[in-house]
Amino acid sequence: MEKAQMKRVSFVKTMDRKEGVSKSLLTLGVNPAKGKHVMIKPNFNTADPVPGSTDNETLLALVDELWAMGAKSIAVGDRSYPVTKEVMAQKGIVPVLEKKGVKVLDFDALTEKDWVHVKPPRSHWPDGFRVARPVLEAECLVSTCCLKTHQYGGVFTLSLKLHVGVVPTSRNGFPYMSQLHQSPAQQEMIAEINAPFSPDLVVLDGIEAFVDGGPMTGKRAKGELFLASTDRVAVDAVGVAALKVLGSNSAIMDRKIFEQRQIARAVELGLGAASPEEIDLIPSGPESEPYRDTILKVLKTG
């Protein structure tokens, strides 16, 4: 397959978050933000320290890069597992973002008209689900996720799982999150949430990882990496390969990457890379190549 047809994922070996953000974007070599109203979807599921949630330094570095890329405006929005307003307050992120000219959106506070009902064909969601309108209407959607496992049925929570936060916990008495977490098809339902929209950029902070447990707390390992791509399935595939290299739980180690149900369903839906052969994992420089090669070998073998 020619490189032009492949899904590019930039790879940076680093323990510095600002360097990780800047080098991953520079290596990827795209600018979807220029002249656009940008919406950033972080991991604010809870306020737990990274990788339990997006590190403030990563988010602020990403904001600075997007302004430098020529964004017309930037907003950050999410829906948390506890009360979103309280999670943002615990992280101390709102005043800092506002000083940088960023609008902060609490999806809990959206009105009924700003939750759009979606019912994809052949979905495992019996009655469909709702998606936050700011995500669906974003001129440029940027998603930034962590590197971790998920002990409550999701197996891993990378860029696909990140977008569960664009669906309400409940709405009009309908418990969307209870339906998701109680379903035997939870992993397929996670992928299906991603069907109505497509991020223009995905940045994964893998400096620290949960290799077991998660998403709030878990067994930690030093991931020492950053990824960036325009393809969320490619990011998740590389992320699972990284978890395998770090030594994860049996749900990660004992199943081939593209047989993971989140990824397999995303491929069925045409959301991104369909095989390891479609992924071009690009090191940021010679210092990143050996680690990239190790993860690439695992990616290719599954």
PDB file of N, CA and C in Angstrom, residues 4 18 25 45 53 65 101 112 132-133 135 143 149-150 155 159 161 165 170 190 193 216 228 234 250 258 266 279:
ATOM      1  N   ALA A   4       0.811   7.347   0.743  1.00  0.00           N
ATOM      2  CA  ALA A   4      -0.216   8.379   0.626  1.00  0.00           C
ATOM      3  C   ALA A   4      -1.594   7.845   0.987  1.00  0.00           C
ATOM      4  N   LYS A  18       4.732  19.080  26.989  1.00  0.00           N
ATOM      5  CA  LYS A  18       4.771  20.151  25.989  1.00  0.00           C
ATOM      6  C   LYS A  18       5.505  19.675  24.741  1.00  0.00           C
ATOM      7  N   LEU A  25       2.461  16.914  16.726  1.00  0.00           N
ATOM      8  CA  LEU A  25       1.756  17.693  15.699  1.00  0.00           C
ATOM      9  C   LEU A  25       2.693  18.060  14.546  1.00  0.00           C
ATOM     10  N   ASN A  45     -13.583  12.661  32.318  1.00  0.00           N
ATOM     11  CA  ASN A  45     -14.516  11.712  32.918  1.00  0.00           C
ATOM     12  C   ASN A  45     -14.589  11.907  34.437  1.00  0.00           C
ATOM     13  N   SER A  53      -7.421  11.318  33.980  1.00  0.00           N
ATOM     14  CA  SER A  53      -8.027  12.383  33.175  1.00  0.00           C
ATOM     15  C   SER A  53      -6.920  13.099  32.418  1.00  0.00           C
ATOM     16  N   GLU A  65      -0.801  25.366  20.832  1.00  0.00           N
ATOM     17  CA  GLU A  65      -0.473  24.923  19.471  1.00  0.00           C
ATOM     18  C   GLU A  65      -1.597  25.262  18.486  1.00  0.00           C
ATOM     19  N   GLY A 101      -8.280  32.643  26.354  1.00  0.00           N
ATOM     20  CA  GLY A 101      -9.302  32.962  25.363  1.00  0.00           C
ATOM     21  C   GLY A 101     -10.133  31.782  24.916  1.00  0.00           C
ATOM     22  N   GLU A 112     -32.230  21.039  25.968  1.00  0.00           N
ATOM     23  CA  GLU A 112     -32.744  19.869  25.264  1.00  0.00           C
ATOM     24  C   GLU A 112     -32.448  19.922  23.761  1.00  0.00           C
ATOM     25  N   ALA A 132     -23.983  15.616  21.943  1.00  0.00           N
ATOM     26  CA  ALA A 132     -23.905  17.059  22.169  1.00  0.00           C
ATOM     27  C   ALA A 132     -23.748  17.798  20.840  1.00  0.00           C
ATOM     28  N   ARG A 133     -24.637  18.751  20.597  1.00  0.00           N
ATOM     29  CA  ARG A 133     -24.621  19.494  19.330  1.00  0.00           C
ATOM     30  C   ARG A 133     -23.278  20.185  19.056  1.00  0.00           C
ATOM     31  N   VAL A 135     -20.390  19.166  19.435  1.00  0.00           N
ATOM     32  CA  VAL A 135     -19.496  18.184  18.829  1.00  0.00           C
ATOM     33  C   VAL A 135     -19.885  17.933  17.377  1.00  0.00           C
ATOM     34  N   SER A 143      -9.681  15.787  19.507  1.00  0.00           N
ATOM     35  CA  SER A 143      -9.882  14.908  20.657  1.00  0.00           C
ATOM     36  C   SER A 143      -8.534  14.584  21.282  1.00  0.00           C
ATOM     37  N   THR A 149      -6.359   1.118  30.392  1.00  0.00           N
ATOM     38  CA  THR A 149      -7.339   0.045  30.343  1.00  0.00           C
ATOM     39  C   THR A 149      -8.637   0.505  30.999  1.00  0.00           C
ATOM     40  N   HIS A 150      -9.680  -0.328  30.843  1.00  0.00           N
ATOM     41  CA  HIS A 150     -11.007  -0.009  31.376  1.00  0.00           C
ATOM     42  C   HIS A 150     -11.571  -1.269  32.011  1.00  0.00           C
ATOM     43  N   VAL A 155     -12.658  -2.611  28.216  1.00  0.00           N
ATOM     44  CA  VAL A 155     -11.331  -3.221  27.990  1.00  0.00           C
ATOM     45  C   VAL A 155     -10.235  -2.151  27.898  1.00  0.00           C
ATOM     46  N   SER A 159      -9.095   6.686  22.144  1.00  0.00           N
ATOM     47  CA  SER A 159      -9.850   7.752  21.478  1.00  0.00           C
ATOM     48  C   SER A 159     -11.307   7.387  21.202  1.00  0.00           C
ATOM     49  N   LYS A 161     -13.273   5.327  23.036  1.00  0.00           N
ATOM     50  CA  LYS A 161     -13.972   5.367  24.323  1.00  0.00           C
ATOM     51  C   LYS A 161     -14.079   6.788  24.863  1.00  0.00           C
ATOM     52  N   GLY A 165     -18.128  10.555  26.361  1.00  0.00           N
ATOM     53  CA  GLY A 165     -18.439  11.823  27.010  1.00  0.00           C
ATOM     54  C   GLY A 165     -19.222  12.809  26.177  1.00  0.00           C
ATOM     55  N   SER A 170     -27.791  10.768  31.417  1.00  0.00           N
ATOM     56  CA  SER A 170     -29.218  10.473  31.222  1.00  0.00           C
ATOM     57  C   SER A 170     -29.878  11.730  30.688  1.00  0.00           C
ATOM     58  N   ILE A 190     -19.738   1.471  22.185  1.00  0.00           N
ATOM     59  CA  ILE A 190     -18.717   2.522  22.270  1.00  0.00           C
ATOM     60  C   ILE A 190     -18.306   2.959  20.867  1.00  0.00           C
ATOM     61  N   ILE A 193     -21.001   5.106  19.053  1.00  0.00           N
ATOM     62  CA  ILE A 193     -21.099   6.516  19.449  1.00  0.00           C
ATOM     63  C   ILE A 193     -20.311   7.393  18.486  1.00  0.00           C
ATOM     64  N   MET A 216     -10.414   5.453  36.165  1.00  0.00           N
ATOM     65  CA  MET A 216     -10.076   6.510  37.115  1.00  0.00           C
ATOM     66  C   MET A 216      -8.733   6.266  37.793  1.00  0.00           C
ATOM     67  N   ALA A 228      -0.207  11.303  17.567  1.00  0.00           N
ATOM     68  CA  ALA A 228      -1.162  12.216  16.933  1.00  0.00           C
ATOM     69  C   ALA A 228      -1.549  11.647  15.580  1.00  0.00           C
ATOM     70  N   ALA A 234      -6.751   4.140  14.018  1.00  0.00           N
ATOM     71  CA  ALA A 234      -5.305   3.925  13.981  1.00  0.00           C
ATOM     72  C   ALA A 234      -4.676   4.267  15.329  1.00  0.00           C
ATOM     73  N   SER A 250      -5.093  -9.639  30.802  1.00  0.00           N
ATOM     74  CA  SER A 250      -5.373 -10.687  29.819  1.00  0.00           C
ATOM     75  C   SER A 250      -6.324 -10.214  28.720  1.00  0.00           C
ATOM     76  N   PHE A 258      -6.823  -6.056  16.166  1.00  0.00           N
ATOM     77  CA  PHE A 258      -7.980  -5.757  15.314  1.00  0.00           C
ATOM     78  C   PHE A 258      -9.142  -6.729  15.544  1.00  0.00           C
ATOM     79  N   ALA A 266     -15.622  -0.535  14.935  1.00  0.00           N
ATOM     80  CA  ALA A 266     -15.269   0.720  14.286  1.00  0.00           C
ATOM     81  C   ALA A 266     -14.857   0.498  12.835  1.00  0.00           C
ATOM     82  N   ILE A 279      -1.515   1.407   8.562  1.00  0.00           N
ATOM     83  CA  ILE A 279      -1.036   2.409   9.517  1.00  0.00           C
ATOM     84  C   ILE A 279       0.443   2.699   9.284  1.00  0.00           C
TER      85      ILE A 279
END
